[in-house]
Short mmCIF file of the C-alpha atoms (twelve columns), coordinates in Angstrom:
data_MODEL
# 
_entry.id   MODEL 
# 
loop_
_atom_site.group_PDB 
_atom_site.id 
_atom_site.type_symbol 
_atom_site.label_atom_id 
_atom_site.label_alt_id 
_atom_site.label_comp_id 
_atom_site.label_asym_id 
_atom_site.label_seq_id 
_atom_site.Cartn_x 
_atom_site.Cartn_y 
_atom_site.Cartn_z 
_atom_site.pdbx_PDB_model_num 
ATOM 1   C CA . MET A 1   0.050   -0.034  -0.095  1 
ATOM 2   C CA . LYS A 2   1.421   3.381   -1.126  1 
ATOM 3   C CA . GLN A 3   1.798   5.820   1.831   1 
ATOM 4   C CA . MET A 4   2.657   9.475   1.790   1 
ATOM 5   C CA . LYS A 5   5.812   10.480  4.051   1 
ATOM 6   C CA . GLY A 6   6.216   13.338  6.287   1 
ATOM 7   C CA . PRO A 7   6.469   15.611  7.841   1 
ATOM 8   C CA . ALA A 8   9.138   17.543  6.337   1 
ATOM 9   C CA . ILE A 9   10.332  21.027  6.068   1 
ATOM 10  C CA . PHE A 10  11.804  23.028  3.024   1 
ATOM 11  C CA . LEU A 11  14.952  24.933  4.712   1 
ATOM 12  C CA . ALA A 12  14.915  27.788  2.253   1 
ATOM 13  C CA . GLN A 13  12.963  30.253  4.398   1 
ATOM 14  C CA . PHE A 14  15.023  29.466  7.676   1 
ATOM 15  C CA . VAL A 15  18.564  29.567  6.471   1 
ATOM 16  C CA . GLY A 16  20.468  32.434  7.778   1 
ATOM 17  C CA . ASN A 17  23.813  33.343  9.388   1 
ATOM 18  C CA . GLU A 18  23.149  32.549  13.125  1 
ATOM 19  C CA . ALA A 19  22.898  29.260  14.780  1 
ATOM 20  C CA . PRO A 20  21.000  26.957  14.458  1 
ATOM 21  C CA . PHE A 21  20.019  28.099  10.869  1 
ATOM 22  C CA . ASN A 22  23.789  28.346  9.544   1 
ATOM 23  C CA . SER A 23  24.792  25.001  8.881   1 
ATOM 24  C CA . LEU A 24  23.271  21.710  7.561   1 
ATOM 25  C CA . ALA A 25  23.950  19.905  11.008  1 
ATOM 26  C CA . SER A 26  22.345  22.230  13.247  1 
ATOM 27  C CA . MET A 27  19.262  22.820  10.911  1 
ATOM 28  C CA . CYS A 28  18.915  19.024  10.680  1 
ATOM 29  C CA . LYS A 29  18.959  18.806  14.421  1 
ATOM 30  C CA . TRP A 30  16.486  21.697  14.822  1 
ATOM 31  C CA . ALA A 31  14.027  20.168  12.366  1 
ATOM 32  C CA . ALA A 32  14.192  16.834  13.944  1 
ATOM 33  C CA . ASP A 33  13.623  18.392  17.441  1 
ATOM 34  C CA . LEU A 34  10.456  20.058  16.082  1 
ATOM 35  C CA . GLY A 35  9.192   16.579  14.890  1 
ATOM 36  C CA . TYR A 36  10.218  16.635  11.204  1 
ATOM 37  C CA . LYS A 37  11.367  13.472  9.514   1 
ATOM 38  C CA . GLY A 38  12.702  14.871  6.484   1 
ATOM 39  C CA . VAL A 39  14.346  18.305  5.117   1 
ATOM 40  C CA . GLN A 40  14.249  19.509  1.616   1 
ATOM 41  C CA . ILE A 41  17.472  21.533  0.540   1 
ATOM 42  C CA . PRO A 42  17.773  24.915  -1.203  1 
ATOM 43  C CA . THR A 43  20.799  24.031  -3.359  1 
ATOM 44  C CA . TRP A 44  21.752  27.809  -3.699  1 
ATOM 45  C CA . ALA A 45  22.338  27.779  0.202   1 
ATOM 46  C CA . THR A 46  26.139  27.491  0.086   1 
ATOM 47  C CA . GLN A 47  26.424  27.283  4.049   1 
ATOM 48  C CA . LEU A 48  24.672  24.135  3.770   1 
ATOM 49  C CA . VAL A 49  25.487  22.255  0.628   1 
ATOM 50  C CA . ASP A 50  27.794  22.353  -2.421  1 
ATOM 51  C CA . LEU A 51  25.793  21.239  -5.257  1 
ATOM 52  C CA . GLN A 52  28.528  20.516  -7.888  1 
ATOM 53  C CA . LYS A 53  30.512  18.342  -5.208  1 
ATOM 54  C CA . LEU A 54  27.269  16.138  -4.426  1 
ATOM 55  C CA . ALA A 55  27.104  15.669  -8.365  1 
ATOM 56  C CA . GLU A 56  30.828  14.691  -8.388  1 
ATOM 57  C CA . SER A 57  32.184  13.391  -5.211  1 
ATOM 58  C CA . LYS A 58  30.836  10.050  -3.588  1 
ATOM 59  C CA . ASP A 59  32.726  10.669  -0.323  1 
ATOM 60  C CA . TYR A 60  30.804  14.184  0.040   1 
ATOM 61  C CA . VAL A 61  27.368  12.571  -0.785  1 
ATOM 62  C CA . ASP A 62  27.914  10.095  1.826   1 
ATOM 63  C CA . GLU A 63  29.098  12.661  4.301   1 
ATOM 64  C CA . PHE A 64  26.114  14.881  3.458   1 
ATOM 65  C CA . LYS A 65  23.571  11.961  3.770   1 
ATOM 66  C CA . GLY A 66  25.489  10.916  7.317   1 
ATOM 67  C CA . ILE A 67  25.031  14.402  8.725   1 
ATOM 68  C CA . ALA A 68  21.198  14.485  8.049   1 
ATOM 69  C CA . GLN A 69  20.897  10.822  9.175   1 
ATOM 70  C CA . SER A 70  23.017  11.479  12.432  1 
ATOM 71  C CA . ASN A 71  20.728  14.134  13.469  1 
ATOM 72  C CA . GLY A 72  17.555  12.685  12.949  1 
ATOM 73  C CA . VAL A 73  16.141  13.446  9.364   1 
ATOM 74  C CA . GLU A 74  16.353  12.278  5.928   1 
ATOM 75  C CA . ILE A 75  17.160  14.438  2.666   1 
ATOM 76  C CA . THR A 76  13.701  14.469  1.007   1 
ATOM 77  C CA . GLU A 77  14.648  16.298  -2.268  1 
ATOM 78  C CA . LEU A 78  17.074  19.002  -3.554  1 
ATOM 79  C CA . SER A 79  15.596  22.502  -4.926  1 
ATOM 80  C CA . THR A 80  16.893  24.616  -7.478  1 
ATOM 81  C CA . HIS A 81  14.087  27.171  -7.529  1 
ATOM 82  C CA . LEU A 82  16.241  30.207  -8.065  1 
ATOM 83  C CA . GLN A 83  18.619  28.452  -10.740 1 
ATOM 84  C CA . GLY A 84  15.620  27.197  -12.461 1 
ATOM 85  C CA . GLN A 85  14.426  30.804  -12.546 1 
ATOM 86  C CA . LEU A 86  17.354  31.725  -14.543 1 
ATOM 87  C CA . VAL A 87  17.099  29.104  -17.428 1 
ATOM 88  C CA . ALA A 88  14.619  31.618  -18.872 1 
ATOM 89  C CA . VAL A 89  14.545  35.439  -17.975 1 
ATOM 90  C CA . HIS A 90  12.872  38.110  -20.086 1 
ATOM 91  C CA . PRO A 91  15.381  41.261  -20.391 1 
ATOM 92  C CA . ALA A 92  12.754  43.354  -18.524 1 
ATOM 93  C CA . TYR A 93  13.612  41.283  -15.282 1 
ATOM 94  C CA . ASP A 94  17.546  40.699  -15.825 1 
ATOM 95  C CA . SER A 95  18.600  43.234  -13.240 1 
ATOM 96  C CA . MET A 96  16.164  42.168  -10.407 1 
ATOM 97  C CA . PHE A 97  17.056  38.288  -11.184 1 
ATOM 98  C CA . ASP A 98  20.734  39.047  -11.392 1 
ATOM 99  C CA . GLY A 99  20.873  38.716  -7.556  1 
ATOM 100 C CA . PHE A 100 19.997  34.817  -7.982  1 
ATOM 101 C CA . ALA A 101 23.451  34.099  -9.596  1 
ATOM 102 C CA . PRO A 102 26.967  34.438  -8.435  1 
ATOM 103 C CA . ALA A 103 28.506  37.968  -8.951  1 
ATOM 104 C CA . GLU A 104 30.793  36.721  -12.081 1 
ATOM 105 C CA . TYR A 105 27.784  35.902  -13.880 1 
ATOM 106 C CA . ARG A 106 25.807  39.438  -13.355 1 
ATOM 107 C CA . ASN A 107 25.238  41.786  -16.147 1 
ATOM 108 C CA . ASN A 108 25.785  38.867  -18.607 1 
ATOM 109 C CA . PRO A 109 22.600  37.230  -19.193 1 
ATOM 110 C CA . LYS A 110 24.086  34.272  -21.594 1 
ATOM 111 C CA . ALA A 111 26.761  33.284  -19.287 1 
ATOM 112 C CA . ARG A 112 23.967  33.452  -16.323 1 
ATOM 113 C CA . THR A 113 21.726  31.148  -18.366 1 
ATOM 114 C CA . GLU A 114 24.535  28.653  -18.941 1 
ATOM 115 C CA . TRP A 115 25.530  28.678  -15.209 1 
ATOM 116 C CA . ALA A 116 21.725  28.039  -14.311 1 
ATOM 117 C CA . VAL A 117 21.686  25.225  -16.924 1 
ATOM 118 C CA . GLN A 118 24.823  23.570  -15.518 1 
ATOM 119 C CA . GLN A 119 23.531  24.090  -12.086 1 
ATOM 120 C CA . LEU A 120 20.253  21.928  -13.125 1 
ATOM 121 C CA . LYS A 121 22.447  19.150  -14.675 1 
ATOM 122 C CA . TYR A 122 24.422  18.965  -11.379 1 
ATOM 123 C CA . ALA A 123 21.115  18.635  -9.470  1 
ATOM 124 C CA . ALA A 124 20.269  15.776  -11.622 1 
ATOM 125 C CA . LYS A 125 23.629  13.756  -10.782 1 
ATOM 126 C CA . ALA A 126 23.380  15.112  -7.213  1 
ATOM 127 C CA . SER A 127 19.703  13.723  -6.832  1 
ATOM 128 C CA . GLN A 128 20.885  10.416  -8.319  1 
ATOM 129 C CA . ASN A 129 23.872  10.178  -5.995  1 
ATOM 130 C CA . LEU A 130 21.520  10.900  -2.971  1 
ATOM 131 C CA . GLY A 131 18.965  7.954   -4.128  1 
ATOM 132 C CA . LEU A 132 16.120  10.637  -4.784  1 
ATOM 133 C CA . ASN A 133 13.528  10.246  -7.432  1 
ATOM 134 C CA . ALA A 134 12.064  13.894  -7.532  1 
ATOM 135 C CA . HIS A 135 13.589  17.331  -7.837  1 
ATOM 136 C CA . ALA A 136 11.804  20.963  -7.165  1 
ATOM 137 C CA . THR A 137 12.268  23.920  -9.383  1 
ATOM 138 C CA . PHE A 138 10.929  26.906  -11.165 1 
ATOM 139 C CA . SER A 139 10.397  26.954  -15.038 1 
ATOM 140 C CA . GLY A 140 11.624  30.539  -15.519 1 
ATOM 141 C CA . ALA A 141 9.431   32.999  -17.629 1 
ATOM 142 C CA . LEU A 142 9.717   34.396  -21.192 1 
ATOM 143 C CA . LEU A 143 6.130   35.374  -21.490 1 
ATOM 144 C CA . TRP A 144 5.007   36.664  -18.026 1 
ATOM 145 C CA . HIS A 145 5.147   40.124  -19.042 1 
ATOM 146 C CA . THR A 146 2.147   39.592  -21.349 1 
ATOM 147 C CA . VAL A 147 -0.031  37.528  -19.009 1 
ATOM 148 C CA . TYR A 148 -2.664  40.424  -19.233 1 
ATOM 149 C CA . PRO A 149 -2.842  40.730  -23.017 1 
ATOM 150 C CA . TRP A 150 -2.838  44.677  -23.465 1 
ATOM 151 C CA . PRO A 151 -1.628  45.482  -25.898 1 
ATOM 152 C CA . GLN A 152 -2.983  42.491  -27.582 1 
ATOM 153 C CA . ARG A 153 -0.262  39.649  -27.994 1 
ATOM 154 C CA . PRO A 154 1.087   39.177  -31.715 1 
ATOM 155 C CA . ALA A 155 -0.568  35.961  -33.207 1 
ATOM 156 C CA . GLY A 156 1.789   33.027  -32.381 1 
ATOM 157 C CA . LEU A 157 3.619   34.757  -29.603 1 
ATOM 158 C CA . VAL A 158 2.504   31.975  -26.834 1 
ATOM 159 C CA . GLU A 159 3.632   29.159  -29.217 1 
ATOM 160 C CA . THR A 160 7.010   30.869  -29.865 1 
ATOM 161 C CA . GLY A 161 7.484   31.404  -26.224 1 
ATOM 162 C CA . PHE A 162 6.793   27.902  -25.021 1 
ATOM 163 C CA . LYS A 163 8.763   26.524  -27.978 1 
ATOM 164 C CA . GLU A 164 11.738  28.428  -26.906 1 
ATOM 165 C CA . LEU A 165 11.247  27.489  -23.099 1 
ATOM 166 C CA . ALA A 166 10.986  23.603  -23.920 1 
ATOM 167 C CA . GLU A 167 14.249  23.962  -26.074 1 
ATOM 168 C CA . ARG A 168 16.153  25.386  -23.199 1 
ATOM 169 C CA . TRP A 169 14.676  22.808  -20.765 1 
ATOM 170 C CA . MET A 170 15.273  19.779  -23.159 1 
ATOM 171 C CA . PRO A 171 18.982  19.172  -22.295 1 
ATOM 172 C CA . ILE A 172 18.158  19.311  -18.676 1 
ATOM 173 C CA . LEU A 173 15.233  17.005  -18.864 1 
ATOM 174 C CA . ASN A 174 17.364  14.489  -20.635 1 
ATOM 175 C CA . ALA A 175 19.912  14.539  -17.945 1 
ATOM 176 C CA . PHE A 176 17.277  14.236  -15.449 1 
ATOM 177 C CA . ASP A 177 15.950  11.199  -17.333 1 
ATOM 178 C CA . GLU A 178 19.556  9.644   -17.540 1 
ATOM 179 C CA . ALA A 179 19.584  9.962   -13.700 1 
ATOM 180 C CA . GLY A 180 16.070  8.630   -13.085 1 
ATOM 181 C CA . VAL A 181 14.805  11.831  -11.427 1 
ATOM 182 C CA . ASP A 182 11.562  13.609  -12.017 1 
ATOM 183 C CA . VAL A 183 11.551  17.525  -12.615 1 
ATOM 184 C CA . CYS A 184 8.783   18.900  -10.496 1 
ATOM 185 C CA . TYR A 185 8.022   22.355  -11.523 1 
ATOM 186 C CA . GLU A 186 6.391   24.410  -8.686  1 
ATOM 187 C CA . ILE A 187 3.368   26.071  -10.480 1 
ATOM 188 C CA . HIS A 188 3.778   29.636  -9.540  1 
ATOM 189 C CA . PRO A 189 2.663   33.169  -10.515 1 
ATOM 190 C CA . GLY A 190 5.709   34.823  -12.235 1 
ATOM 191 C CA . GLU A 191 6.555   31.429  -14.090 1 
ATOM 192 C CA . ASP A 192 5.510   30.753  -17.456 1 
ATOM 193 C CA . LEU A 193 4.275   27.602  -15.862 1 
ATOM 194 C CA . HIS A 194 1.651   29.096  -13.590 1 
ATOM 195 C CA . ASP A 195 -1.555  27.104  -13.853 1 
ATOM 196 C CA . GLY A 196 -2.870  23.756  -15.381 1 
ATOM 197 C CA . VAL A 197 -3.169  25.234  -18.872 1 
ATOM 198 C CA . THR A 198 0.411   26.463  -19.066 1 
ATOM 199 C CA . PHE A 199 1.711   23.302  -17.772 1 
ATOM 200 C CA . GLU A 200 -0.050  21.464  -20.503 1 
ATOM 201 C CA . ARG A 201 1.224   23.856  -23.055 1 
ATOM 202 C CA . PHE A 202 4.867   23.127  -21.717 1 
ATOM 203 C CA . LEU A 203 4.354   19.428  -21.653 1 
ATOM 204 C CA . ALA A 204 3.322   19.254  -25.280 1 
ATOM 205 C CA . ALA A 205 6.307   21.487  -26.284 1 
ATOM 206 C CA . THR A 206 8.763   18.938  -24.792 1 
ATOM 207 C CA . GLY A 207 6.920   16.229  -26.790 1 
ATOM 208 C CA . ASN A 208 5.358   14.976  -23.457 1 
ATOM 209 C CA . HIS A 209 8.598   14.410  -22.059 1 
ATOM 210 C CA . LYS A 210 8.226   11.879  -19.041 1 
ATOM 211 C CA . ARG A 211 10.444  13.802  -16.725 1 
ATOM 212 C CA . VAL A 212 7.969   16.951  -16.705 1 
ATOM 213 C CA . ASN A 213 6.222   16.670  -13.605 1 
ATOM 214 C CA . LEU A 214 4.560   18.905  -10.757 1 
ATOM 215 C CA . LEU A 215 5.265   20.159  -7.220  1 
ATOM 216 C CA . TYR A 216 1.707   20.778  -5.670  1 
ATOM 217 C CA . ASP A 217 1.289   23.886  -3.846  1 
ATOM 218 C CA . PRO A 218 -2.459  24.755  -3.105  1 
ATOM 219 C CA . SER A 219 -1.373  28.411  -1.665  1 
ATOM 220 C CA . HIS A 220 -0.729  29.569  -5.255  1 
ATOM 221 C CA . PHE A 221 -3.921  28.536  -6.372  1 
ATOM 222 C CA . VAL A 222 -5.926  30.156  -3.691  1 
ATOM 223 C CA . LEU A 223 -4.167  33.513  -4.587  1 
ATOM 224 C CA . GLN A 224 -5.180  32.935  -8.417  1 
ATOM 225 C CA . GLN A 225 -8.764  31.587  -7.487  1 
ATOM 226 C CA . LEU A 226 -8.172  28.316  -9.158  1 
ATOM 227 C CA . ASP A 227 -9.997  25.071  -7.977  1 
ATOM 228 C CA . TYR A 228 -7.027  23.443  -6.048  1 
ATOM 229 C CA . LEU A 229 -9.108  19.997  -5.571  1 
ATOM 230 C CA . GLN A 230 -10.211 19.692  -8.975  1 
ATOM 231 C CA . TYR A 231 -6.361  20.486  -10.093 1 
ATOM 232 C CA . ILE A 232 -5.602  17.024  -8.011  1 
ATOM 233 C CA . ASP A 233 -8.267  15.235  -9.964  1 
ATOM 234 C CA . ILE A 234 -6.910  16.601  -13.232 1 
ATOM 235 C CA . TYR A 235 -3.071  16.249  -12.707 1 
ATOM 236 C CA . HIS A 236 -2.388  13.426  -10.097 1 
ATOM 237 C CA . GLN A 237 -0.499  11.410  -12.216 1 
ATOM 238 C CA . HIS A 238 1.896   14.241  -12.493 1 
ATOM 239 C CA . ILE A 239 2.151   15.262  -8.855  1 
ATOM 240 C CA . LYS A 240 5.205   13.907  -7.405  1 
ATOM 241 C CA . MET A 241 5.988   16.581  -4.833  1 
ATOM 242 C CA . PHE A 242 3.734   18.423  -2.532  1 
ATOM 243 C CA . HIS A 243 4.433   21.868  -0.473  1 
ATOM 244 C CA . VAL A 244 2.243   22.033  2.558   1 
ATOM 245 C CA . LYS A 245 1.673   25.957  2.444   1 
ATOM 246 C CA . ASP A 246 -1.600  27.721  3.413   1 
ATOM 247 C CA . ALA A 247 -2.996  31.142  2.037   1 
ATOM 248 C CA . GLU A 248 -5.928  33.436  2.106   1 
ATOM 249 C CA . PHE A 249 -7.831  35.638  -0.370  1 
ATOM 250 C CA . ASN A 250 -10.248 38.237  0.926   1 
ATOM 251 C CA . PRO A 251 -11.000 40.631  -1.944  1 
ATOM 252 C CA . THR A 252 -12.324 44.265  -1.101  1 
ATOM 253 C CA . GLY A 253 -13.954 46.993  -3.013  1 
ATOM 254 C CA . ARG A 254 -10.328 48.248  -3.559  1 
ATOM 255 C CA . SER A 255 -8.328  45.363  -4.432  1 
ATOM 256 C CA . GLY A 256 -8.380  41.977  -5.638  1 
ATOM 257 C CA . VAL A 257 -6.155  39.289  -7.274  1 
ATOM 258 C CA . TYR A 258 -3.544  41.794  -8.468  1 
ATOM 259 C CA . GLY A 259 -3.003  43.245  -5.248  1 
ATOM 260 C CA . GLY A 260 -2.720  46.806  -5.999  1 
ATOM 261 C CA . TYR A 261 1.253   46.920  -5.532  1 
ATOM 262 C CA . GLN A 262 0.676   46.620  -1.969  1 
ATOM 263 C CA . ASP A 263 3.073   44.653  0.330   1 
ATOM 264 C CA . TRP A 264 2.044   41.181  1.402   1 
ATOM 265 C CA . VAL A 265 0.619   41.932  4.750   1 
ATOM 266 C CA . ASP A 266 -2.069  44.493  2.999   1 
ATOM 267 C CA . ARG A 267 -2.713  42.168  -0.127  1 
ATOM 268 C CA . PRO A 268 -6.167  40.230  -0.322  1 
ATOM 269 C CA . GLY A 269 -4.322  37.379  -1.282  1 
ATOM 270 C CA . ARG A 270 -1.595  36.487  1.057   1 
ATOM 271 C CA . PHE A 271 0.235   33.474  2.441   1 
ATOM 272 C CA . ARG A 272 -0.152  32.208  5.919   1 
ATOM 273 C CA . SER A 273 1.410   29.666  8.358   1 
ATOM 274 C CA . LEU A 274 -0.575  26.231  8.267   1 
ATOM 275 C CA . GLY A 275 -3.968  26.521  9.969   1 
ATOM 276 C CA . ASP A 276 -4.272  30.275  9.779   1 
ATOM 277 C CA . GLY A 277 -5.461  30.485  6.100   1 
ATOM 278 C CA . GLN A 278 -8.322  29.099  4.027   1 
ATOM 279 C CA . VAL A 279 -6.751  25.749  2.432   1 
ATOM 280 C CA . ASP A 280 -8.871  22.858  2.809   1 
ATOM 281 C CA . PHE A 281 -5.927  20.453  3.763   1 
ATOM 282 C CA . LYS A 282 -8.235  17.655  5.030   1 
ATOM 283 C CA . SER A 283 -9.665  17.331  1.452   1 
ATOM 284 C CA . ILE A 284 -6.117  17.690  -0.322  1 
ATOM 285 C CA . PHE A 285 -4.681  15.003  2.136   1 
ATOM 286 C CA . SER A 286 -7.798  12.793  1.173   1 
ATOM 287 C CA . LYS A 287 -7.496  13.261  -2.465  1 
ATOM 288 C CA . LEU A 288 -3.648  12.748  -2.573  1 
ATOM 289 C CA . SER A 289 -3.981  9.365   -0.615  1 
ATOM 290 C CA . GLN A 290 -6.922  8.522   -2.828  1 
ATOM 291 C CA . TYR A 291 -4.712  8.842   -5.744  1 
ATOM 292 C CA . ASN A 292 -1.743  6.788   -3.990  1 
ATOM 293 C CA . TYR A 293 0.677   9.783   -3.617  1 
ATOM 294 C CA . GLU A 294 3.699   8.346   -2.075  1 
ATOM 295 C CA . GLY A 295 6.019   11.312  -2.023  1 
ATOM 296 C CA . TRP A 296 6.841   13.667  1.031   1 
ATOM 297 C CA . ALA A 297 4.476   16.284  2.752   1 
ATOM 298 C CA . VAL A 298 6.631   19.360  3.029   1 
ATOM 299 C CA . LEU A 299 6.044   22.403  5.023   1 
ATOM 300 C CA . GLU A 300 6.831   25.595  2.929   1 
ATOM 301 C CA . TRP A 301 6.562   28.236  5.613   1 
ATOM 302 C CA . GLU A 302 5.604   31.791  4.308   1 
ATOM 303 C CA . CYS A 303 3.322   34.024  6.321   1 
ATOM 304 C CA . ALA A 304 3.017   37.782  6.306   1 
ATOM 305 C CA . LEU A 305 2.081   37.919  9.946   1 
ATOM 306 C CA . LYS A 306 3.520   34.955  12.099  1 
ATOM 307 C CA . HIS A 307 7.352   34.423  13.014  1 
ATOM 308 C CA . PRO A 308 8.896   31.690  11.099  1 
ATOM 309 C CA . GLU A 309 10.009  29.978  14.042  1 
ATOM 310 C CA . ASP A 310 6.568   29.884  15.453  1 
ATOM 311 C CA . GLY A 311 5.164   28.459  11.924  1 
ATOM 312 C CA . ALA A 312 7.902   25.841  12.002  1 
ATOM 313 C CA . ARG A 313 7.033   24.683  15.524  1 
ATOM 314 C CA . GLU A 314 3.306   24.200  14.512  1 
ATOM 315 C CA . GLY A 315 3.747   22.906  11.255  1 
ATOM 316 C CA . ALA A 316 4.993   19.349  12.097  1 
ATOM 317 C CA . PRO A 317 2.044   18.487  14.418  1 
ATOM 318 C CA . PHE A 318 -0.418  20.166  11.926  1 
ATOM 319 C CA . ILE A 319 0.975   18.082  8.867   1 
ATOM 320 C CA . GLN A 320 1.138   14.646  11.000  1 
ATOM 321 C CA . SER A 321 -2.454  15.335  12.112  1 
ATOM 322 C CA . HIS A 322 -3.450  15.361  8.452   1 
ATOM 323 C CA . MET A 323 -1.440  12.332  7.100   1 
ATOM 324 C CA . ILE A 324 -3.615  9.307   6.373   1 
ATOM 325 C CA . ARG A 325 -2.541  5.852   7.062   1 
ATOM 326 C CA . ARG A 326 -4.171  3.877   4.230   1 
ATOM 327 C CA . THR A 327 -6.196  0.992   5.369   1 
ATOM 328 C CA . GLU A 328 -5.147  -2.445  3.760   1 
ATOM 329 C CA . ARG A 329 -8.737  -3.630  3.622   1 
ATOM 330 C CA . ALA A 330 -12.391 -2.437  2.914   1 
ATOM 331 C CA . PHE A 331 -14.466 -1.394  5.926   1 
ATOM 332 C CA . ASP A 332 -17.163 -4.092  4.962   1 
ATOM 333 C CA . ASP A 333 -14.982 -7.041  4.544   1 
ATOM 334 C CA . PHE A 334 -16.506 -8.506  7.542   1 
ATOM 335 C CA . ALA A 335 -19.916 -9.118  5.639   1 
ATOM 336 C CA . GLY A 336 -18.112 -10.715 2.694   1 
ATOM 337 C CA . THR A 337 -19.814 -13.875 1.571   1 
ATOM 338 C CA . GLY A 338 -16.798 -15.260 -0.604  1 
ATOM 339 C CA . SER A 339 -16.885 -15.439 -4.287  1 
ATOM 340 C CA . ASP A 340 -16.010 -17.444 -7.436  1 
ATOM 341 C CA . GLU A 341 -17.048 -17.235 -11.054 1 
ATOM 342 C CA . ALA A 342 -19.646 -19.816 -10.676 1 
ATOM 343 C CA . TYR A 343 -21.294 -18.056 -7.737  1 
ATOM 344 C CA . ASN A 344 -21.007 -14.793 -9.382  1 
ATOM 345 C CA . ARG A 345 -22.909 -16.113 -12.535 1 
ATOM 346 C CA . LYS A 346 -25.611 -17.267 -10.066 1 
ATOM 347 C CA . VAL A 347 -26.047 -14.169 -8.289  1 
ATOM 348 C CA . LEU A 348 -26.371 -12.489 -11.801 1 
ATOM 349 C CA . GLY A 349 -29.092 -14.843 -12.633 1 
ATOM 350 C CA . LEU A 350 -27.117 -16.284 -15.533 1 
ATOM 351 C CA . ASP A 351 -27.159 -20.029 -14.440 1 
# 
């Protein structure tokens, strides 16, 4: 019987320069002490991980895994959200996204993209070396500035954009395929893969590449007013990762989905700590269990109000309380009468 694993925690929002948030060992111990069984690693956080060494050094891989295990957790997945973003950047966003790359690649979009692609290839091999089968990332965006079509988009623009996006990702997807690892795109505003339709466009543009899969995060769908439960029904075969993140949407007569350029705390749609928002997690966990999701349930903490350490402390028991241990038998097995083909035909009045 396939079972969901967890709780786990994405370390990206907690990494810092002070203990316990400044080393892999201390962060793993901190997470384990809070009740987490796994940690998802942001590979751009160099105080935690050397991605290239994970791809190239068996000794470093063993050391890395050993640090996590000796401190009570396991590595659930690696993340290249920032590097994935840099695979495709529209020139209008160059200066803002330059901060995602090392200093030597800034003000040089071509070199920055090449660096990002190599980072993803390292992540494929690193994931394989760690014995992982899924990887978290962003798609990047060439078309996002046209998301609301004014002026009217030129005919064929969307097709050209997704063709180019797929061409940039195909060598990466092939590297992940060689490594036996799924690429799980977090569907997210600001990315060209930001809803179901855009995921389908990209999947088609890659020739239905089998490594194109999904990181499911319902919070982004609350903010878009997309049906996040039906989304599971439609795309469950592609959902290989799960960020447990809450959100709320409270539109007013002054502001709605677009947010009016307001800070997060003042926006109608904002991320919240688990249990403080509007996401129906009971139904989400039920649906994922119904479809035999067997990956990790990973807290991604983001909240406009609550302190991150409080959110982390509350997250593990919240996730644990929602996880479903699948039954191995039907609830009405006690009333079974037995069966064989002859008896079935008799019940149907055929004999």
